[in-house]
Amino acid sequence: MSSVKQFQVTFDCKEPERVARFWCEVLGYVVPPPPAGFDTWDAFTLSQPPEARGAWFACVDPSGVGPRLYFQRVPEGRVVKNRVHLDVRVGTGLVGEERLAVLEAECARLVALGAVHVQTLYADDENESCIPMQDIEGNEFCLD
C-alpha cells in the first residue's frame, strides 16, 4: 500500500492575490514567505516580467496540516457549476439549531468579506443543515 500523498488545491481566477487573501481569512491560512532571495512578495513580483506579475499566489495552513491553496490567473471567468468544491467544516459535531446558528454566524462573517450566500439548506430526515456559498470570484463552496 502506498503512502498518502500531499496535494494542493488549485483555483483558476482573475485576481490570484485577492482571492488567496480571501481564502486566508476564511480558513485561517497565511501567506507563505516569499521565494528565496526576496525579502518581500512585492520585491519578487517586481522581479517578474510585466506579463507574469500577479499571475499566481498561494496560501498555506500555518499548522502544516491542511493542503496548500494555489491561485492562478486565467483569462476566462467561471462558466459552469464547479465539479469539485470545498466544504468549510464549521459545524462538525453539531446538530439542529446549534449547528444552524454556527453556520449562519460564519456565513455572515464571510458575506462581510465579499462572499455570496447562495441559500440555506435546512436539516431534514437525512441531512444536517449546510449553506452553499460563492467566494469573491464566484467559486462555489459550502459551510458544513
mmCIF file with all atom_site columns, C-alpha atoms in Angstrom, residues 5-143:
data_model
loop_
_atom_site.group_PDB
_atom_site.id
_atom_site.type_symbol
_atom_site.label_atom_id
_atom_site.label_alt_id
_atom_site.label_comp_id
_atom_site.label_asym_id
_atom_site.label_entity_id
_atom_site.label_seq_id
_atom_site.pdbx_PDB_ins_code
_atom_site.Cartn_x
_atom_site.Cartn_y
_atom_site.Cartn_z
_atom_site.occupancy
_atom_site.B_iso_or_equiv
_atom_site.pdbx_formal_charge
_atom_site.auth_seq_id
_atom_site.auth_comp_id
_atom_site.auth_asym_id
_atom_site.auth_atom_id
_atom_site.pdbx_PDB_model_num
ATOM 1   C CA . LYS A 1 5   ? 0.435   11.938 -0.950  1.00 0.00 ? 5   LYS A CA 1
ATOM 2   C CA . GLN A 1 6   ? 0.474   15.636 -0.252  1.00 0.00 ? 6   GLN A CA 1
ATOM 3   C CA . PHE A 1 7   ? -1.695  17.750 -2.522  1.00 0.00 ? 7   PHE A CA 1
ATOM 4   C CA . GLN A 1 8   ? -2.630  21.333 -3.154  1.00 0.00 ? 8   GLN A CA 1
ATOM 5   C CA . VAL A 1 9   ? -5.947  22.743 -4.283  1.00 0.00 ? 9   VAL A CA 1
ATOM 6   C CA . THR A 1 10  ? -5.688  24.999 -7.337  1.00 0.00 ? 10  THR A CA 1
ATOM 7   C CA . PHE A 1 11  ? -8.139  27.782 -8.140  1.00 0.00 ? 11  PHE A CA 1
ATOM 8   C CA . ASP A 1 12  ? -8.428  29.387 -11.570 1.00 0.00 ? 12  ASP A CA 1
ATOM 9   C CA . CYS A 1 13  ? -9.233  33.069 -11.092 1.00 0.00 ? 13  CYS A CA 1
ATOM 10  C CA . LYS A 1 14  ? -8.789  36.587 -12.431 1.00 0.00 ? 14  LYS A CA 1
ATOM 11  C CA . GLU A 1 15  ? -7.093  38.111 -9.354  1.00 0.00 ? 15  GLU A CA 1
ATOM 12  C CA . PRO A 1 16  ? -4.944  35.462 -7.622  1.00 0.00 ? 16  PRO A CA 1
ATOM 13  C CA . GLU A 1 17  ? -3.703  37.546 -4.701  1.00 0.00 ? 17  GLU A CA 1
ATOM 14  C CA . ARG A 1 18  ? -7.147  38.965 -3.918  1.00 0.00 ? 18  ARG A CA 1
ATOM 15  C CA . VAL A 1 19  ? -8.780  35.521 -3.973  1.00 0.00 ? 19  VAL A CA 1
ATOM 16  C CA . ALA A 1 20  ? -5.918  33.984 -1.959  1.00 0.00 ? 20  ALA A CA 1
ATOM 17  C CA . ARG A 1 21  ? -6.223  36.614 0.744   1.00 0.00 ? 21  ARG A CA 1
ATOM 18  C CA . PHE A 1 22  ? -9.995  35.998 0.900   1.00 0.00 ? 22  PHE A CA 1
ATOM 19  C CA . TRP A 1 23  ? -9.348  32.281 1.499   1.00 0.00 ? 23  TRP A CA 1
ATOM 20  C CA . CYS A 1 24  ? -6.707  33.121 4.135   1.00 0.00 ? 24  CYS A CA 1
ATOM 21  C CA . GLU A 1 25  ? -9.480  34.902 6.044   1.00 0.00 ? 25  GLU A CA 1
ATOM 22  C CA . VAL A 1 26  ? -11.968 32.060 5.524   1.00 0.00 ? 26  VAL A CA 1
ATOM 23  C CA . LEU A 1 27  ? -9.657  29.276 6.660   1.00 0.00 ? 27  LEU A CA 1
ATOM 24  C CA . GLY A 1 28  ? -7.140  30.976 8.953   1.00 0.00 ? 28  GLY A CA 1
ATOM 25  C CA . TYR A 1 29  ? -4.411  30.300 6.393   1.00 0.00 ? 29  TYR A CA 1
ATOM 26  C CA . VAL A 1 30  ? -1.358  32.523 5.929   1.00 0.00 ? 30  VAL A CA 1
ATOM 27  C CA . VAL A 1 31  ? 0.706   33.782 3.028   1.00 0.00 ? 31  VAL A CA 1
ATOM 28  C CA . PRO A 1 32  ? 3.981   31.820 2.946   1.00 0.00 ? 32  PRO A CA 1
ATOM 29  C CA . PRO A 1 33  ? 7.347   33.596 2.949   1.00 0.00 ? 33  PRO A CA 1
ATOM 30  C CA . PRO A 1 34  ? 8.457   34.989 -0.422  1.00 0.00 ? 34  PRO A CA 1
ATOM 31  C CA . PRO A 1 35  ? 10.752  32.862 -2.609  1.00 0.00 ? 35  PRO A CA 1
ATOM 32  C CA . ALA A 1 36  ? 14.414  32.572 -1.622  1.00 0.00 ? 36  ALA A CA 1
ATOM 33  C CA . GLY A 1 37  ? 16.389  35.698 -2.430  1.00 0.00 ? 37  GLY A CA 1
ATOM 34  C CA . PHE A 1 38  ? 13.471  38.096 -1.871  1.00 0.00 ? 38  PHE A CA 1
ATOM 35  C CA . ASP A 1 39  ? 12.629  39.973 1.318   1.00 0.00 ? 39  ASP A CA 1
ATOM 36  C CA . THR A 1 40  ? 9.027   40.654 0.303   1.00 0.00 ? 40  THR A CA 1
ATOM 37  C CA . TRP A 1 41  ? 6.409   39.434 -2.140  1.00 0.00 ? 41  TRP A CA 1
ATOM 38  C CA . ASP A 1 42  ? 6.400   42.907 -3.699  1.00 0.00 ? 42  ASP A CA 1
ATOM 39  C CA . ALA A 1 43  ? 10.123  42.581 -4.445  1.00 0.00 ? 43  ALA A CA 1
ATOM 40  C CA . PHE A 1 44  ? 9.515   39.163 -6.015  1.00 0.00 ? 44  PHE A CA 1
ATOM 41  C CA . THR A 1 45  ? 6.615   40.499 -8.095  1.00 0.00 ? 45  THR A CA 1
ATOM 42  C CA . LEU A 1 46  ? 8.683   43.420 -9.387  1.00 0.00 ? 46  LEU A CA 1
ATOM 43  C CA . SER A 1 47  ? 11.407  40.979 -10.469 1.00 0.00 ? 47  SER A CA 1
ATOM 44  C CA . GLN A 1 48  ? 8.988   39.247 -12.825 1.00 0.00 ? 48  GLN A CA 1
ATOM 45  C CA . PRO A 1 49  ? 8.349   40.296 -16.419 1.00 0.00 ? 49  PRO A CA 1
ATOM 46  C CA . PRO A 1 50  ? 5.258   42.545 -16.622 1.00 0.00 ? 50  PRO A CA 1
ATOM 47  C CA . GLU A 1 51  ? 3.058   39.832 -18.160 1.00 0.00 ? 51  GLU A CA 1
ATOM 48  C CA . ALA A 1 52  ? 3.879   37.422 -15.313 1.00 0.00 ? 52  ALA A CA 1
ATOM 49  C CA . ARG A 1 53  ? 3.261   39.854 -12.446 1.00 0.00 ? 53  ARG A CA 1
ATOM 50  C CA . GLY A 1 54  ? 0.312   38.766 -10.333 1.00 0.00 ? 54  GLY A CA 1
ATOM 51  C CA . ALA A 1 55  ? -0.097  35.533 -12.327 1.00 0.00 ? 55  ALA A CA 1
ATOM 52  C CA . TRP A 1 56  ? -0.266  33.382 -9.205  1.00 0.00 ? 56  TRP A CA 1
ATOM 53  C CA . PHE A 1 57  ? -0.412  33.484 -5.417  1.00 0.00 ? 57  PHE A CA 1
ATOM 54  C CA . ALA A 1 58  ? -0.609  30.866 -2.673  1.00 0.00 ? 58  ALA A CA 1
ATOM 55  C CA . CYS A 1 59  ? -1.593  30.421 0.942   1.00 0.00 ? 59  CYS A CA 1
ATOM 56  C CA . VAL A 1 60  ? -0.835  27.700 3.455   1.00 0.00 ? 60  VAL A CA 1
ATOM 57  C CA . ASP A 1 61  ? -2.169  26.224 6.658   1.00 0.00 ? 61  ASP A CA 1
ATOM 58  C CA . PRO A 1 62  ? 0.084   27.600 9.422   1.00 0.00 ? 62  PRO A CA 1
ATOM 59  C CA . SER A 1 63  ? -0.169  24.272 11.275  1.00 0.00 ? 63  SER A CA 1
ATOM 60  C CA . GLY A 1 64  ? 1.091   22.409 8.195   1.00 0.00 ? 64  GLY A CA 1
ATOM 61  C CA . VAL A 1 65  ? -1.877  20.018 8.254   1.00 0.00 ? 65  VAL A CA 1
ATOM 62  C CA . GLY A 1 66  ? -4.153  21.348 5.509   1.00 0.00 ? 66  GLY A CA 1
ATOM 63  C CA . PRO A 1 67  ? -3.307  21.468 1.822   1.00 0.00 ? 67  PRO A CA 1
ATOM 64  C CA . ARG A 1 68  ? -1.612  24.424 0.172   1.00 0.00 ? 68  ARG A CA 1
ATOM 65  C CA . LEU A 1 69  ? -4.013  26.562 -1.847  1.00 0.00 ? 69  LEU A CA 1
ATOM 66  C CA . TYR A 1 70  ? -2.706  27.846 -5.185  1.00 0.00 ? 70  TYR A CA 1
ATOM 67  C CA . PHE A 1 71  ? -4.396  30.561 -7.220  1.00 0.00 ? 71  PHE A CA 1
ATOM 68  C CA . GLN A 1 72  ? -3.545  31.028 -10.881 1.00 0.00 ? 72  GLN A CA 1
ATOM 69  C CA . ARG A 1 73  ? -4.678  33.742 -13.232 1.00 0.00 ? 73  ARG A CA 1
ATOM 70  C CA . VAL A 1 74  ? -6.734  32.615 -16.218 1.00 0.00 ? 74  VAL A CA 1
ATOM 71  C CA . PRO A 1 75  ? -8.389  34.849 -18.803 1.00 0.00 ? 75  PRO A CA 1
ATOM 72  C CA . GLU A 1 76  ? -11.848 33.284 -18.693 1.00 0.00 ? 76  GLU A CA 1
ATOM 73  C CA . GLY A 1 77  ? -14.354 33.503 -15.863 1.00 0.00 ? 77  GLY A CA 1
ATOM 74  C CA . ARG A 1 78  ? -16.213 30.589 -14.315 1.00 0.00 ? 78  ARG A CA 1
ATOM 75  C CA . VAL A 1 79  ? -18.800 29.369 -16.812 1.00 0.00 ? 79  VAL A CA 1
ATOM 76  C CA . VAL A 1 80  ? -20.481 26.303 -15.309 1.00 0.00 ? 80  VAL A CA 1
ATOM 77  C CA . LYS A 1 81  ? -21.063 24.719 -11.920 1.00 0.00 ? 81  LYS A CA 1
ATOM 78  C CA . ASN A 1 82  ? -17.915 23.544 -10.162 1.00 0.00 ? 82  ASN A CA 1
ATOM 79  C CA . ARG A 1 83  ? -17.407 19.788 -10.354 1.00 0.00 ? 83  ARG A CA 1
ATOM 80  C CA . VAL A 1 84  ? -15.377 19.936 -7.125  1.00 0.00 ? 84  VAL A CA 1
ATOM 81  C CA . HIS A 1 85  ? -15.847 22.359 -4.261  1.00 0.00 ? 85  HIS A CA 1
ATOM 82  C CA . LEU A 1 86  ? -14.551 22.915 -0.746  1.00 0.00 ? 86  LEU A CA 1
ATOM 83  C CA . ASP A 1 87  ? -16.684 22.178 2.297   1.00 0.00 ? 87  ASP A CA 1
ATOM 84  C CA . VAL A 1 88  ? -15.625 24.524 5.093   1.00 0.00 ? 88  VAL A CA 1
ATOM 85  C CA . ARG A 1 89  ? -16.348 22.403 8.177   1.00 0.00 ? 89  ARG A CA 1
ATOM 86  C CA . VAL A 1 90  ? -17.503 24.892 10.808  1.00 0.00 ? 90  VAL A CA 1
ATOM 87  C CA . GLY A 1 91  ? -20.376 22.804 12.184  1.00 0.00 ? 91  GLY A CA 1
ATOM 88  C CA . THR A 1 92  ? -18.611 19.484 12.717  1.00 0.00 ? 92  THR A CA 1
ATOM 89  C CA . GLY A 1 93  ? -20.190 17.557 15.588  1.00 0.00 ? 93  GLY A CA 1
ATOM 90  C CA . LEU A 1 94  ? -23.079 19.991 15.983  1.00 0.00 ? 94  LEU A CA 1
ATOM 91  C CA . VAL A 1 95  ? -26.712 19.237 15.174  1.00 0.00 ? 95  VAL A CA 1
ATOM 92  C CA . GLY A 1 96  ? -30.012 21.036 14.879  1.00 0.00 ? 96  GLY A CA 1
ATOM 93  C CA . GLU A 1 97  ? -30.366 24.659 15.934  1.00 0.00 ? 97  GLU A CA 1
ATOM 94  C CA . GLU A 1 98  ? -26.883 24.808 17.464  1.00 0.00 ? 98  GLU A CA 1
ATOM 95  C CA . ARG A 1 99  ? -25.338 23.770 14.123  1.00 0.00 ? 99  ARG A CA 1
ATOM 96  C CA . LEU A 1 100 ? -27.518 26.172 12.154  1.00 0.00 ? 100 LEU A CA 1
ATOM 97  C CA . ALA A 1 101 ? -26.559 29.084 14.427  1.00 0.00 ? 101 ALA A CA 1
ATOM 98  C CA . VAL A 1 102 ? -22.831 28.399 13.917  1.00 0.00 ? 102 VAL A CA 1
ATOM 99  C CA . LEU A 1 103 ? -23.275 28.096 10.146  1.00 0.00 ? 103 LEU A CA 1
ATOM 100 C CA . GLU A 1 104 ? -25.296 31.316 9.959   1.00 0.00 ? 104 GLU A CA 1
ATOM 101 C CA . ALA A 1 105 ? -22.747 33.233 12.054  1.00 0.00 ? 105 ALA A CA 1
ATOM 102 C CA . GLU A 1 106 ? -19.908 32.076 9.799   1.00 0.00 ? 106 GLU A CA 1
ATOM 103 C CA . CYS A 1 107 ? -21.989 32.903 6.729   1.00 0.00 ? 107 CYS A CA 1
ATOM 104 C CA . ALA A 1 108 ? -22.457 36.468 7.984   1.00 0.00 ? 108 ALA A CA 1
ATOM 105 C CA . ARG A 1 109 ? -18.705 36.810 8.606   1.00 0.00 ? 109 ARG A CA 1
ATOM 106 C CA . LEU A 1 110 ? -17.882 35.601 5.088   1.00 0.00 ? 110 LEU A CA 1
ATOM 107 C CA . VAL A 1 111 ? -20.517 37.777 3.421   1.00 0.00 ? 111 VAL A CA 1
ATOM 108 C CA . ALA A 1 112 ? -18.818 40.761 5.093   1.00 0.00 ? 112 ALA A CA 1
ATOM 109 C CA . LEU A 1 113 ? -15.584 39.624 3.359   1.00 0.00 ? 113 LEU A CA 1
ATOM 110 C CA . GLY A 1 114 ? -17.312 39.566 -0.035  1.00 0.00 ? 114 GLY A CA 1
ATOM 111 C CA . ALA A 1 115 ? -18.694 36.015 -0.249  1.00 0.00 ? 115 ALA A CA 1
ATOM 112 C CA . VAL A 1 116 ? -22.187 35.391 -1.601  1.00 0.00 ? 116 VAL A CA 1
ATOM 113 C CA . HIS A 1 117 ? -24.795 33.453 0.390   1.00 0.00 ? 117 HIS A CA 1
ATOM 114 C CA . VAL A 1 118 ? -26.466 31.236 -2.231  1.00 0.00 ? 118 VAL A CA 1
ATOM 115 C CA . GLN A 1 119 ? -29.034 29.551 0.007   1.00 0.00 ? 119 GLN A CA 1
ATOM 116 C CA . THR A 1 120 ? -29.504 27.783 3.308   1.00 0.00 ? 120 THR A CA 1
ATOM 117 C CA . LEU A 1 121 ? -30.310 24.082 3.135   1.00 0.00 ? 121 LEU A CA 1
ATOM 118 C CA . TYR A 1 122 ? -32.146 23.207 6.329   1.00 0.00 ? 122 TYR A CA 1
ATOM 119 C CA . ALA A 1 123 ? -31.871 19.855 8.107   1.00 0.00 ? 123 ALA A CA 1
ATOM 120 C CA . ASP A 1 124 ? -34.245 17.106 7.070   1.00 0.00 ? 124 ASP A CA 1
ATOM 121 C CA . ASP A 1 125 ? -34.627 13.419 7.935   1.00 0.00 ? 125 ASP A CA 1
ATOM 122 C CA . GLU A 1 126 ? -31.354 12.534 6.176   1.00 0.00 ? 126 GLU A CA 1
ATOM 123 C CA . ASN A 1 127 ? -29.052 15.571 6.226   1.00 0.00 ? 127 ASN A CA 1
ATOM 124 C CA . GLU A 1 128 ? -27.976 18.288 8.613   1.00 0.00 ? 128 GLU A CA 1
ATOM 125 C CA . SER A 1 129 ? -28.104 21.937 7.568   1.00 0.00 ? 129 SER A CA 1
ATOM 126 C CA . CYS A 1 130 ? -25.467 23.415 5.265   1.00 0.00 ? 130 CYS A CA 1
ATOM 127 C CA . ILE A 1 131 ? -25.021 26.715 3.449   1.00 0.00 ? 131 ILE A CA 1
ATOM 128 C CA . PRO A 1 132 ? -23.875 26.805 -0.185  1.00 0.00 ? 132 PRO A CA 1
ATOM 129 C CA . MET A 1 133 ? -21.885 29.972 -0.941  1.00 0.00 ? 133 MET A CA 1
ATOM 130 C CA . GLN A 1 134 ? -19.633 31.563 -3.551  1.00 0.00 ? 134 GLN A CA 1
ATOM 131 C CA . ASP A 1 135 ? -16.274 33.212 -2.985  1.00 0.00 ? 135 ASP A CA 1
ATOM 132 C CA . ILE A 1 136 ? -15.393 36.673 -4.309  1.00 0.00 ? 136 ILE A CA 1
ATOM 133 C CA . GLU A 1 137 ? -14.994 35.361 -7.864  1.00 0.00 ? 137 GLU A CA 1
ATOM 134 C CA . GLY A 1 138 ? -17.980 33.020 -7.859  1.00 0.00 ? 138 GLY A CA 1
ATOM 135 C CA . ASN A 1 139 ? -16.234 29.748 -6.931  1.00 0.00 ? 139 ASN A CA 1
ATOM 136 C CA . GLU A 1 140 ? -18.708 27.546 -5.079  1.00 0.00 ? 140 GLU A CA 1
ATOM 137 C CA . PHE A 1 141 ? -18.130 26.230 -1.570  1.00 0.00 ? 141 PHE A CA 1
ATOM 138 C CA . CYS A 1 142 ? -20.299 25.078 1.308   1.00 0.00 ? 142 CYS A CA 1
ATOM 139 C CA . LEU A 1 143 ? -20.363 25.819 5.001   1.00 0.00 ? 143 LEU A CA 1
#
